[in-house]
């Protein structure tokens, strides 16, 4: 309460509510609050939020001073551990983060990504294309919410690719096993969405009693469904999941805590990709030039792979190598993430230290304070770095000759961190390559196998839910209806 700004520190704004400070403003709409503070104080300022002091750095040219700082000075783990304990009731082992990073590098990048891409493809085929060739009944127009449809499909396929499939031996046949996967993953998604809707208020610890009971019920449901014991009866469990189980088992973690970690992995891996798929497909549907360019690129990639998509033909097998040949789609994905992904990157100061800005100015940070970046405002929406930042430009991240564009500028200086949907530095999302592949596979199959259109083409793109700022991919405040059917 009695804190005062020291001569070398950033501007200090404590708010007017004792202890809470600006907690309510920040919780209700983080982006608007930070925009207001930036206008009032400039590109660096310290605010009081719920008994804690946060220094926000808004100048993208200065982001490196935080991203590159040694973990001995700025560490993210204390904040992350507290959040994970509150939201998932999980308490980790020493070396947890290090092991997750190593396992993710092994299984979700490089050669491991080849295996995961194939698993994702097979599960997407099961969920999306099991009706291919079923005659006119399979070609009937169906109506759904685009957000619900996209999130549903991608969540379920990702879950099955990571956590394994129903055993063919137990099901009695391959077709029965696939049908069981479709049914059980649908049930799981239905419950996951309930938890996902509670997540922001759970993270801020502001759930009312009735919803708190519901959150606890849902946690127990997922601990049971994803338990290590039940995983033993699955086939095709990913190396990423089995590695996590083995590490915790060998280090003496109780089975019940391992079950809680499995739920954490499910949310971390599948909580953002589905919403991003919705935004990507919606922006393509609203921008005919973008849709045409992506469709032509997809057709070329399929043709060059030697495959033909036709009635009665083999289902498309979309490999990682094919996904590496899509610069136009890559740019559209990057643009979608720039517009709709808004993580807040937080570090704890482990000692008194100085932060050096790009203009040479230095500011003192106190031990125990938090230092934070909000790239969505700091760089994604900066009109100097990204002209017309609120407009979807599918080729924003392409050079004129079609190569990936990485040169963006502010004040005549090159901006290194021009797009940060995955975070940066030691805390960059280790599953980002798998997630991008999920996005691209979903779009590939939708454009290749389905006819689809918005019910009301003139309907505006829905606004984003402002209460989800800081938690990754944003979600719309309402869904948008579309209709779809198989092409054959």
Short mmCIF file of C-alpha atoms in Angstrom, two decimals:
data_model
loop_
_atom_site.label_atom_id
_atom_site.label_comp_id
_atom_site.label_asym_id
_atom_site.label_seq_id
_atom_site.Cartn_x
_atom_site.Cartn_y
_atom_site.Cartn_z
CA UNK A 1 0.00 0.00 0.00
CA UNK A 2 2.75 2.40 0.94
CA UNK A 3 4.98 1.77 -2.06
CA UNK A 4 6.44 4.85 -3.71
CA UNK A 5 8.20 5.18 -7.04
CA UNK A 6 11.99 5.41 -6.81
CA UNK A 7 13.90 7.78 -9.12
CA UNK A 8 15.03 5.13 -11.64
CA UNK A 9 11.80 3.09 -11.71
CA UNK A 10 9.01 3.07 -14.33
CA UNK A 11 5.90 5.19 -13.73
CA UNK A 12 3.88 3.66 -10.87
CA UNK A 13 0.06 3.44 -10.91
CA UNK A 14 -1.49 1.70 -7.90
CA UNK A 15 -5.19 2.32 -8.55
CA UNK A 16 -7.65 3.39 -5.86
CA UNK A 17 -8.87 0.10 -4.34
CA UNK A 18 -6.72 -1.15 -1.41
CA UNK A 19 -4.95 -4.46 -2.17
CA UNK A 20 -6.98 -5.08 -5.35
CA UNK A 21 -5.50 -2.10 -7.19
CA UNK A 22 -6.47 -2.54 -10.84
CA UNK A 23 -7.37 -6.26 -10.54
CA UNK A 24 -11.00 -5.79 -11.65
CA UNK A 25 -10.09 -3.56 -14.62
CA UNK A 26 -7.41 -6.00 -15.71
CA UNK A 27 -9.65 -9.05 -15.35
CA UNK A 28 -12.61 -7.53 -17.21
CA UNK A 29 -10.67 -6.30 -20.25
CA UNK A 30 -6.88 -6.56 -20.08
CA UNK A 31 -6.31 -5.04 -23.54
CA UNK A 32 -8.35 -1.88 -22.91
CA UNK A 33 -6.78 -1.44 -19.49
CA UNK A 34 -3.22 -1.75 -20.84
CA UNK A 35 -4.05 0.55 -23.76
CA UNK A 36 -5.22 3.16 -21.26
CA UNK A 37 -2.11 2.77 -19.12
CA UNK A 38 0.18 3.02 -22.16
CA UNK A 39 -1.53 6.22 -23.26
CA UNK A 40 -1.15 7.63 -19.75
CA UNK A 41 2.40 6.49 -18.92
CA UNK A 42 4.22 5.50 -22.12
CA UNK A 43 5.89 2.23 -23.17
CA UNK A 44 6.83 1.04 -19.68
CA UNK A 45 4.84 1.29 -16.46
CA UNK A 46 4.23 -0.57 -13.20
CA UNK A 47 0.67 -1.30 -12.04
CA UNK A 48 -0.75 -2.81 -8.89
CA UNK A 49 -2.94 -5.89 -9.54
CA UNK A 50 -4.29 -7.97 -6.67
CA UNK A 51 -1.48 -7.35 -4.20
CA UNK A 52 1.25 -7.79 -6.83
CA UNK A 53 3.20 -5.24 -8.89
CA UNK A 54 3.45 -5.84 -12.63
CA UNK A 55 5.78 -3.89 -14.92
CA UNK A 56 4.48 -3.99 -18.50
CA UNK A 57 6.87 -3.34 -21.38
CA UNK A 58 4.99 -2.25 -24.52
CA UNK A 59 7.84 -1.29 -26.91
CA UNK A 60 8.51 -4.22 -29.30
CA UNK A 61 12.07 -2.99 -29.99
CA UNK A 62 12.80 -3.56 -26.28
CA UNK A 63 11.24 -7.03 -25.94
CA UNK A 64 14.65 -8.71 -26.15
CA UNK A 65 15.62 -7.29 -22.75
CA UNK A 66 13.02 -9.61 -21.21
CA UNK A 67 13.01 -12.53 -23.65
CA UNK A 68 16.81 -12.96 -23.51
CA UNK A 69 17.30 -12.29 -19.79
CA UNK A 70 18.74 -15.20 -17.81
CA UNK A 71 16.29 -17.29 -15.79
CA UNK A 72 18.43 -16.60 -12.74
CA UNK A 73 17.06 -13.03 -12.91
CA UNK A 74 13.67 -13.37 -14.62
CA UNK A 75 11.84 -16.66 -14.13
CA UNK A 76 8.39 -17.71 -15.29
CA UNK A 77 8.05 -20.93 -13.27
CA UNK A 78 6.72 -19.50 -9.98
CA UNK A 79 3.82 -17.76 -11.69
CA UNK A 80 3.14 -20.79 -13.89
CA UNK A 81 3.22 -23.22 -10.95
CA UNK A 82 0.71 -21.14 -8.99
CA UNK A 83 -1.65 -20.95 -11.99
CA UNK A 84 -1.37 -24.68 -12.71
CA UNK A 85 -2.04 -25.53 -9.04
CA UNK A 86 -5.17 -23.34 -9.02
CA UNK A 87 -6.59 -24.44 -12.38
CA UNK A 88 -5.57 -28.10 -12.56
CA UNK A 89 -4.78 -28.96 -8.91
CA UNK A 90 -1.41 -30.25 -10.09
CA UNK A 91 1.87 -29.89 -8.23
CA UNK A 92 4.89 -30.83 -10.30
CA UNK A 93 8.26 -32.41 -9.83
CA UNK A 94 11.62 -30.64 -9.92
CA UNK A 95 12.65 -30.53 -13.56
CA UNK A 96 9.06 -30.78 -14.84
CA UNK A 97 9.38 -27.97 -17.37
CA UNK A 98 12.78 -29.15 -18.57
CA UNK A 99 11.45 -32.65 -19.22
CA UNK A 100 8.34 -31.40 -21.04
CA UNK A 101 10.58 -29.26 -23.28
CA UNK A 102 12.92 -32.18 -24.05
CA UNK A 103 10.07 -34.58 -24.73
CA UNK A 104 8.29 -32.04 -26.93
CA UNK A 105 11.45 -31.45 -28.94
CA UNK A 106 11.74 -35.20 -29.48
CA UNK A 107 8.11 -36.00 -30.33
CA UNK A 108 6.50 -32.78 -31.61
CA UNK A 109 9.32 -31.51 -33.82
CA UNK A 110 11.66 -32.98 -36.44
CA UNK A 111 11.29 -36.72 -37.09
CA UNK A 112 8.82 -37.06 -34.23
CA UNK A 113 6.53 -34.62 -36.02
CA UNK A 114 6.34 -37.00 -39.02
CA UNK A 115 4.78 -39.64 -36.76
CA UNK A 116 2.42 -37.16 -35.09
CA UNK A 117 1.31 -35.67 -38.43
CA UNK A 118 0.40 -39.16 -39.66
CA UNK A 119 -1.53 -39.93 -36.46
CA UNK A 120 -3.41 -36.63 -36.71
CA UNK A 121 -4.22 -37.33 -40.35
CA UNK A 122 -5.68 -40.76 -39.63
CA UNK A 123 -7.87 -39.41 -36.83
CA UNK A 124 -9.05 -36.44 -38.90
CA UNK A 125 -10.01 -38.88 -41.66
CA UNK A 126 -12.00 -40.95 -39.17
CA UNK A 127 -13.87 -37.93 -37.78
CA UNK A 128 -14.40 -35.93 -40.96
CA UNK A 129 -14.39 -38.40 -43.84
CA UNK A 130 -16.01 -41.60 -42.55
CA UNK A 131 -19.08 -40.66 -44.63
CA UNK A 132 -17.14 -40.34 -47.92
CA UNK A 133 -18.67 -42.56 -50.61
CA UNK A 134 -21.87 -43.20 -48.63
CA UNK A 135 -24.05 -41.88 -51.45
CA UNK A 136 -26.55 -39.03 -51.50
CA UNK A 137 -27.20 -39.28 -47.74
CA UNK A 138 -23.60 -38.25 -47.16
CA UNK A 139 -24.05 -35.25 -49.45
CA UNK A 140 -27.00 -33.70 -47.63
CA UNK A 141 -26.38 -30.13 -46.47
CA UNK A 142 -25.81 -29.89 -42.72
CA UNK A 143 -25.90 -26.73 -40.63
CA UNK A 144 -23.72 -25.96 -37.62
CA UNK A 145 -21.85 -23.20 -35.83
CA UNK A 146 -18.46 -22.75 -37.48
CA UNK A 147 -16.71 -22.29 -34.12
CA UNK A 148 -18.35 -25.35 -32.59
CA UNK A 149 -17.66 -27.48 -35.68
CA UNK A 150 -13.99 -26.45 -36.01
CA UNK A 151 -13.19 -26.73 -32.30
CA UNK A 152 -14.98 -30.08 -32.07
CA UNK A 153 -13.18 -31.74 -34.97
CA UNK A 154 -9.67 -30.49 -34.23
CA UNK A 155 -9.89 -31.08 -30.47
CA UNK A 156 -11.07 -34.66 -30.91
CA UNK A 157 -8.53 -35.55 -33.61
CA UNK A 158 -5.70 -34.02 -31.56
CA UNK A 159 -6.83 -35.83 -28.41
CA UNK A 160 -6.93 -39.19 -30.22
CA UNK A 161 -3.56 -38.59 -31.90
CA UNK A 162 -1.91 -37.86 -28.55
CA UNK A 163 -3.76 -40.06 -26.05
CA UNK A 164 -4.38 -43.07 -28.28
CA UNK A 165 -7.23 -45.00 -29.89
CA UNK A 166 -9.68 -47.65 -28.81
CA UNK A 167 -8.11 -51.12 -28.90
CA UNK A 168 -9.19 -53.10 -31.99
CA UNK A 169 -8.97 -56.29 -29.93
CA UNK A 170 -11.37 -54.93 -27.33
CA UNK A 171 -13.74 -53.41 -29.89
CA UNK A 172 -13.84 -56.55 -32.02
CA UNK A 173 -13.04 -54.89 -35.37
CA UNK A 174 -11.29 -51.88 -36.86
CA UNK A 175 -14.61 -50.25 -37.79
CA UNK A 176 -16.03 -50.76 -34.29
CA UNK A 177 -12.88 -49.27 -32.77
CA UNK A 178 -13.15 -46.22 -35.05
CA UNK A 179 -16.81 -45.78 -34.18
CA UNK A 180 -15.97 -45.95 -30.46
CA UNK A 181 -13.28 -43.29 -30.97
CA UNK A 182 -15.86 -41.03 -32.63
CA UNK A 183 -18.43 -41.49 -29.86
CA UNK A 184 -16.12 -41.24 -26.84
CA UNK A 185 -14.17 -38.25 -28.20
CA UNK A 186 -17.49 -36.45 -28.82
CA UNK A 187 -18.48 -36.98 -25.18
CA UNK A 188 -15.07 -35.78 -24.01
CA UNK A 189 -15.27 -32.60 -26.09
CA UNK A 190 -18.72 -31.81 -24.69
CA UNK A 191 -17.33 -31.87 -21.13
CA UNK A 192 -14.13 -30.08 -22.13
CA UNK A 193 -16.11 -27.12 -23.49
CA UNK A 194 -17.85 -26.74 -20.14
CA UNK A 195 -14.49 -26.52 -18.40
CA UNK A 196 -13.07 -24.25 -21.10
CA UNK A 197 -15.90 -21.74 -20.53
CA UNK A 198 -15.10 -21.64 -16.80
CA UNK A 199 -11.35 -21.37 -17.35
CA UNK A 200 -10.79 -17.57 -17.31
CA UNK A 201 -12.71 -17.04 -14.06
CA UNK A 202 -11.09 -20.13 -12.55
CA UNK A 203 -7.67 -18.74 -13.42
CA UNK A 204 -8.56 -15.43 -11.74
CA UNK A 205 -10.08 -17.31 -8.75
CA UNK A 206 -13.43 -15.53 -9.09
CA UNK A 207 -15.81 -18.45 -9.67
CA UNK A 208 -19.07 -18.28 -7.69
CA UNK A 209 -19.78 -21.31 -5.42
CA UNK A 210 -22.04 -23.19 -7.88
CA UNK A 211 -19.54 -22.90 -10.75
CA UNK A 212 -16.69 -23.81 -8.42
CA UNK A 213 -18.46 -27.10 -7.65
CA UNK A 214 -18.95 -27.67 -11.39
CA UNK A 215 -15.25 -27.03 -12.06
CA UNK A 216 -14.31 -29.60 -9.39
CA UNK A 217 -16.73 -32.13 -10.91
CA UNK A 218 -15.22 -31.61 -14.35
CA UNK A 219 -11.67 -31.98 -13.03
CA UNK A 220 -12.54 -35.32 -11.43
CA UNK A 221 -14.24 -36.39 -14.68
CA UNK A 222 -11.08 -35.73 -16.71
CA UNK A 223 -8.74 -37.24 -14.13
CA UNK A 224 -10.79 -40.42 -14.48
CA UNK A 225 -11.10 -40.40 -18.28
CA UNK A 226 -7.40 -39.59 -18.84
CA UNK A 227 -6.03 -41.73 -16.00
CA UNK A 228 -2.77 -43.56 -16.48
CA UNK A 229 -4.62 -46.77 -15.60
CA UNK A 230 -7.10 -46.33 -18.48
CA UNK A 231 -4.36 -45.30 -20.91
CA UNK A 232 -2.87 -48.78 -20.57
CA UNK A 233 -5.78 -50.18 -22.62
CA UNK A 234 -5.34 -47.74 -25.53
CA UNK A 235 -3.50 -48.30 -28.82
CA UNK A 236 -1.26 -45.81 -30.65
CA UNK A 237 -0.51 -43.66 -27.59
CA UNK A 238 1.91 -40.95 -28.69
CA UNK A 239 5.52 -41.01 -27.53
CA UNK A 240 4.91 -37.54 -26.06
CA UNK A 241 2.27 -38.83 -23.63
CA UNK A 242 4.02 -42.12 -22.78
CA UNK A 243 7.27 -40.20 -22.11
CA UNK A 244 5.49 -37.95 -19.60
CA UNK A 245 3.98 -40.94 -17.82
CA UNK A 246 7.27 -42.80 -17.67
CA UNK A 247 9.20 -39.80 -16.31
CA UNK A 248 6.72 -39.17 -13.50
CA UNK A 249 6.41 -42.84 -12.67
CA UNK A 250 10.17 -43.29 -12.43
CA UNK A 251 10.40 -40.22 -10.21
CA UNK A 252 7.87 -41.55 -7.73
CA UNK A 253 4.88 -39.35 -8.53
CA UNK A 254 1.61 -40.70 -7.15
CA UNK A 255 -0.79 -42.06 -9.79
CA UNK A 256 -3.52 -39.54 -8.89
CA UNK A 257 -1.14 -36.63 -9.53
CA UNK A 258 -0.09 -38.16 -12.86
CA UNK A 259 -3.78 -38.26 -13.83
CA UNK A 260 -4.02 -34.53 -13.07
CA UNK A 261 -1.00 -33.87 -15.26
CA UNK A 262 -2.67 -35.70 -18.16
CA UNK A 263 -5.57 -33.23 -17.98
CA UNK A 264 -3.11 -30.35 -17.96
CA UNK A 265 -1.47 -31.77 -21.11
CA UNK A 266 -4.85 -32.14 -22.81
CA UNK A 267 -5.74 -28.51 -22.17
CA UNK A 268 -2.27 -27.21 -23.10
CA UNK A 269 -2.23 -29.15 -26.37
CA UNK A 270 -5.86 -28.79 -27.48
CA UNK A 271 -7.30 -25.66 -25.82
CA UNK A 272 -6.09 -23.22 -28.48
CA UNK A 273 -5.86 -25.02 -31.82
CA UNK A 274 -9.59 -25.49 -32.42
CA UNK A 275 -10.45 -21.80 -31.88
CA UNK A 276 -7.56 -20.83 -34.20
CA UNK A 277 -8.95 -23.16 -36.88
CA UNK A 278 -12.29 -21.35 -36.61
CA UNK A 279 -10.71 -17.92 -37.11
CA UNK A 280 -8.55 -19.12 -40.01
CA UNK A 281 -11.42 -20.73 -41.92
CA UNK A 282 -13.74 -17.79 -41.22
CA UNK A 283 -11.22 -15.24 -42.50
CA UNK A 284 -10.70 -17.32 -45.65
CA UNK A 285 -14.46 -17.52 -46.19
CA UNK A 286 -14.79 -13.74 -45.78
CA UNK A 287 -11.89 -13.02 -48.15
CA UNK A 288 -12.37 -14.57 -51.58
CA UNK A 289 -8.91 -13.57 -52.83
CA UNK A 290 -7.32 -15.34 -49.86
CA UNK A 291 -9.53 -18.41 -50.31
CA UNK A 292 -8.64 -18.63 -54.02
CA UNK A 293 -4.89 -18.34 -53.34
CA UNK A 294 -4.94 -20.98 -50.59
CA UNK A 295 -7.16 -23.34 -52.61
CA UNK A 296 -4.85 -23.12 -55.64
CA UNK A 297 -1.81 -23.82 -53.48
CA UNK A 298 -3.49 -26.83 -51.87
CA UNK A 299 -4.49 -28.23 -55.27
CA UNK A 300 -0.88 -27.85 -56.49
CA UNK A 301 0.55 -29.61 -53.43
CA UNK A 302 -1.85 -32.55 -53.86
CA UNK A 303 -1.11 -32.79 -57.59
CA UNK A 304 2.66 -32.71 -57.04
CA UNK A 305 2.37 -35.47 -54.42
CA UNK A 306 0.98 -37.77 -57.13
CA UNK A 307 -2.35 -38.19 -55.35
CA UNK A 308 -5.80 -37.61 -56.85
CA UNK A 309 -8.87 -36.83 -54.82
CA UNK A 310 -11.85 -38.32 -56.67
CA UNK A 311 -15.05 -40.29 -56.03
CA UNK A 312 -14.18 -43.84 -55.06
CA UNK A 313 -10.48 -42.99 -54.78
CA UNK A 314 -8.09 -43.40 -51.88
CA UNK A 315 -8.41 -40.86 -49.07
CA UNK A 316 -5.85 -38.08 -49.19
CA UNK A 317 -2.73 -38.84 -47.14
CA UNK A 318 -1.35 -35.49 -46.09
CA UNK A 319 2.28 -35.86 -44.98
CA UNK A 320 4.58 -33.48 -43.15
CA UNK A 321 6.62 -33.03 -46.35
CA UNK A 322 3.49 -31.82 -48.17
CA UNK A 323 2.78 -29.37 -45.34
CA UNK A 324 6.24 -27.86 -45.77
CA UNK A 325 5.32 -26.64 -49.28
CA UNK A 326 2.57 -24.14 -48.43
CA UNK A 327 3.97 -20.60 -48.07
CA UNK A 328 0.59 -18.96 -48.83
CA UNK A 329 -1.25 -21.04 -46.23
CA UNK A 330 1.61 -20.46 -43.77
CA UNK A 331 1.19 -16.71 -44.17
CA UNK A 332 -2.59 -16.97 -43.71
CA UNK A 333 -2.04 -19.00 -40.53
CA UNK A 334 0.47 -16.46 -39.21
CA UNK A 335 -1.90 -13.60 -39.98
CA UNK A 336 -4.77 -15.37 -38.22
CA UNK A 337 -2.63 -15.91 -35.12
CA UNK A 338 -1.48 -12.28 -35.18
CA UNK A 339 -5.09 -11.10 -35.14
CA UNK A 340 -6.57 -13.56 -32.65
CA UNK A 341 -3.89 -14.88 -30.30
CA UNK A 342 -3.16 -12.83 -27.20
CA UNK A 343 -0.95 -14.44 -24.53
CA UNK A 344 0.48 -12.41 -21.66
CA UNK A 345 4.09 -13.42 -21.01
CA UNK A 346 4.98 -13.04 -17.34
CA UNK A 347 8.33 -13.37 -15.52
CA UNK A 348 9.13 -12.98 -11.82
CA UNK A 349 12.13 -10.81 -10.87
CA UNK A 350 14.33 -12.97 -8.62
CA UNK A 351 16.58 -10.04 -7.71
CA UNK A 352 16.74 -6.26 -8.03
CA UNK A 353 17.71 -5.57 -11.64
CA UNK A 354 17.73 -3.03 -14.46
CA UNK A 355 15.82 -3.28 -17.74
CA UNK A 356 17.43 -1.53 -20.70
CA UNK A 357 15.11 -0.09 -23.34
CA UNK A 358 15.94 0.19 -27.05
CA UNK A 359 16.41 3.96 -26.64
CA UNK A 360 19.13 3.39 -24.02
CA UNK A 361 16.99 4.33 -21.01
CA UNK A 362 17.31 1.98 -18.01
CA UNK A 363 14.62 1.25 -15.43
CA UNK A 364 14.94 -0.45 -12.06
CA UNK A 365 12.84 -3.54 -11.32
CA UNK A 366 12.39 -4.69 -7.72
CA UNK A 367 12.91 -8.25 -6.54
CA UNK A 368 9.55 -10.00 -6.26
CA UNK A 369 7.82 -7.90 -8.91
CA UNK A 370 6.46 -9.36 -12.15
CA UNK A 371 7.61 -8.24 -15.59
CA UNK A 372 5.16 -8.75 -18.45
CA UNK A 373 4.76 -8.49 -22.22
CA UNK A 374 1.45 -8.30 -24.06
CA UNK A 375 2.51 -8.81 -27.70
CA UNK A 376 -1.04 -8.39 -29.05
CA UNK A 377 -0.97 -4.68 -28.19
CA UNK A 378 2.78 -4.22 -28.13
CA UNK A 379 3.48 -5.46 -31.66
CA UNK A 380 0.59 -7.36 -33.34
CA UNK A 381 -1.65 -4.27 -33.38
CA UNK A 382 1.11 -1.70 -33.87
CA UNK A 383 0.24 0.09 -37.17
CA UNK A 384 3.87 0.99 -37.77
CA UNK A 385 4.99 -2.65 -37.62
CA UNK A 386 1.84 -4.04 -39.28
CA UNK A 387 0.01 -1.42 -41.38
CA UNK A 388 -3.80 -1.61 -41.07
CA UNK A 389 -3.36 -4.01 -38.13
CA UNK A 390 -7.08 -4.83 -37.76
CA UNK A 391 -7.36 -6.00 -41.39
CA UNK A 392 -6.80 -9.65 -42.36
CA UNK A 393 -4.12 -9.70 -45.08
CA UNK A 394 -3.42 -13.31 -46.01
CA UNK A 395 -0.10 -12.39 -47.69
CA UNK A 396 1.20 -10.08 -44.93
CA UNK A 397 3.97 -12.55 -44.11
CA UNK A 398 5.00 -13.15 -47.75
CA UNK A 399 7.60 -11.32 -49.81
CA UNK A 400 6.76 -10.34 -53.39
CA UNK A 401 8.49 -13.44 -54.80
CA UNK A 402 6.60 -15.75 -52.42
CA UNK A 403 9.23 -16.38 -49.73
CA UNK A 404 8.52 -15.90 -46.02
CA UNK A 405 8.68 -12.27 -44.92
CA UNK A 406 10.65 -11.65 -41.72
CA UNK A 407 11.62 -7.99 -42.12
CA UNK A 408 9.33 -5.64 -40.19
CA UNK A 409 10.30 -2.19 -38.93
CA UNK A 410 9.45 0.41 -36.29
CA UNK A 411 11.10 3.82 -36.09
CA UNK A 412 13.34 2.70 -38.94
CA UNK A 413 14.69 -0.22 -36.88
CA UNK A 414 14.12 -3.89 -37.60
CA UNK A 415 11.72 -5.58 -35.16
CA UNK A 416 12.99 -9.01 -34.17
CA UNK A 417 9.83 -10.09 -32.33
CA UNK A 418 7.25 -9.08 -34.95
CA UNK A 419 4.84 -11.95 -34.23
CA UNK A 420 4.61 -13.74 -30.88
CA UNK A 421 1.51 -15.96 -30.72
CA UNK A 422 3.60 -18.76 -29.18
CA UNK A 423 5.51 -16.62 -26.70
CA UNK A 424 9.30 -16.36 -27.05
CA UNK A 425 12.58 -17.40 -25.53
CA UNK A 426 12.77 -20.27 -23.04
CA UNK A 427 8.98 -20.34 -22.62
CA UNK A 428 8.04 -20.49 -26.30
CA UNK A 429 5.32 -23.11 -26.87
CA UNK A 430 7.11 -26.44 -27.50
CA UNK A 431 4.11 -27.84 -29.41
CA UNK A 432 3.84 -25.01 -31.92
CA UNK A 433 4.90 -27.07 -34.96
CA UNK A 434 2.35 -29.79 -34.21
CA UNK A 435 -0.33 -27.14 -33.62
CA UNK A 436 0.38 -25.42 -36.95
CA UNK A 437 0.22 -28.79 -38.70
CA UNK A 438 -3.18 -29.42 -37.08
CA UNK A 439 -4.43 -26.09 -38.42
CA UNK A 440 -3.15 -26.78 -41.91
CA UNK A 441 -4.42 -30.37 -42.05
CA UNK A 442 -7.91 -29.23 -41.04
CA UNK A 443 -7.98 -26.55 -43.77
CA UNK A 444 -6.57 -28.98 -46.35
CA UNK A 445 -9.36 -31.49 -45.70
CA UNK A 446 -12.13 -28.89 -45.55
CA UNK A 447 -11.11 -27.34 -48.87
CA UNK A 448 -10.50 -30.69 -50.52
CA UNK A 449 -13.50 -32.74 -49.41
CA UNK A 450 -16.26 -30.29 -48.54
CA UNK A 451 -18.49 -27.65 -50.03
CA UNK A 452 -19.27 -25.05 -47.37
CA UNK A 453 -20.61 -21.51 -47.08
CA UNK A 454 -21.79 -19.02 -44.46
CA UNK A 455 -25.56 -18.95 -44.04
CA UNK A 456 -25.38 -15.16 -44.08
CA UNK A 457 -22.32 -14.05 -46.09
CA UNK A 458 -22.95 -10.44 -45.02
CA UNK A 459 -22.75 -11.27 -41.30
CA UNK A 460 -19.83 -9.50 -39.65
CA UNK A 461 -16.94 -11.39 -38.09
CA UNK A 462 -17.94 -11.75 -34.41
CA UNK A 463 -16.04 -9.75 -31.78
CA UNK A 464 -13.65 -11.58 -29.48
CA UNK A 465 -14.51 -12.45 -25.89
CA UNK A 466 -12.59 -9.83 -23.92
CA UNK A 467 -12.54 -11.90 -20.74
CA UNK A 468 -10.09 -14.38 -22.34
CA UNK A 469 -7.22 -11.92 -22.91
CA UNK A 470 -3.92 -13.46 -21.84
CA UNK A 471 -4.83 -17.14 -22.23
CA UNK A 472 -3.74 -17.83 -25.81
CA UNK A 473 -6.14 -18.09 -28.74
CA UNK A 474 -9.16 -15.83 -28.30
CA UNK A 475 -12.73 -17.02 -28.77
CA UNK A 476 -15.74 -15.25 -30.37
CA UNK A 477 -18.53 -13.88 -28.17
CA UNK A 478 -20.98 -15.77 -30.39
CA UNK A 479 -20.81 -18.42 -33.09
CA UNK A 480 -21.49 -17.88 -36.78
CA UNK A 481 -23.67 -20.33 -38.71
CA UNK A 482 -22.53 -22.14 -41.84
CA UNK A 483 -23.61 -25.14 -43.88
CA UNK A 484 -21.47 -27.89 -45.32
CA UNK A 485 -21.59 -31.17 -47.18
CA UNK A 486 -19.21 -33.72 -48.63
CA UNK A 487 -18.29 -33.15 -52.24
CA UNK A 488 -18.77 -36.86 -53.06
#
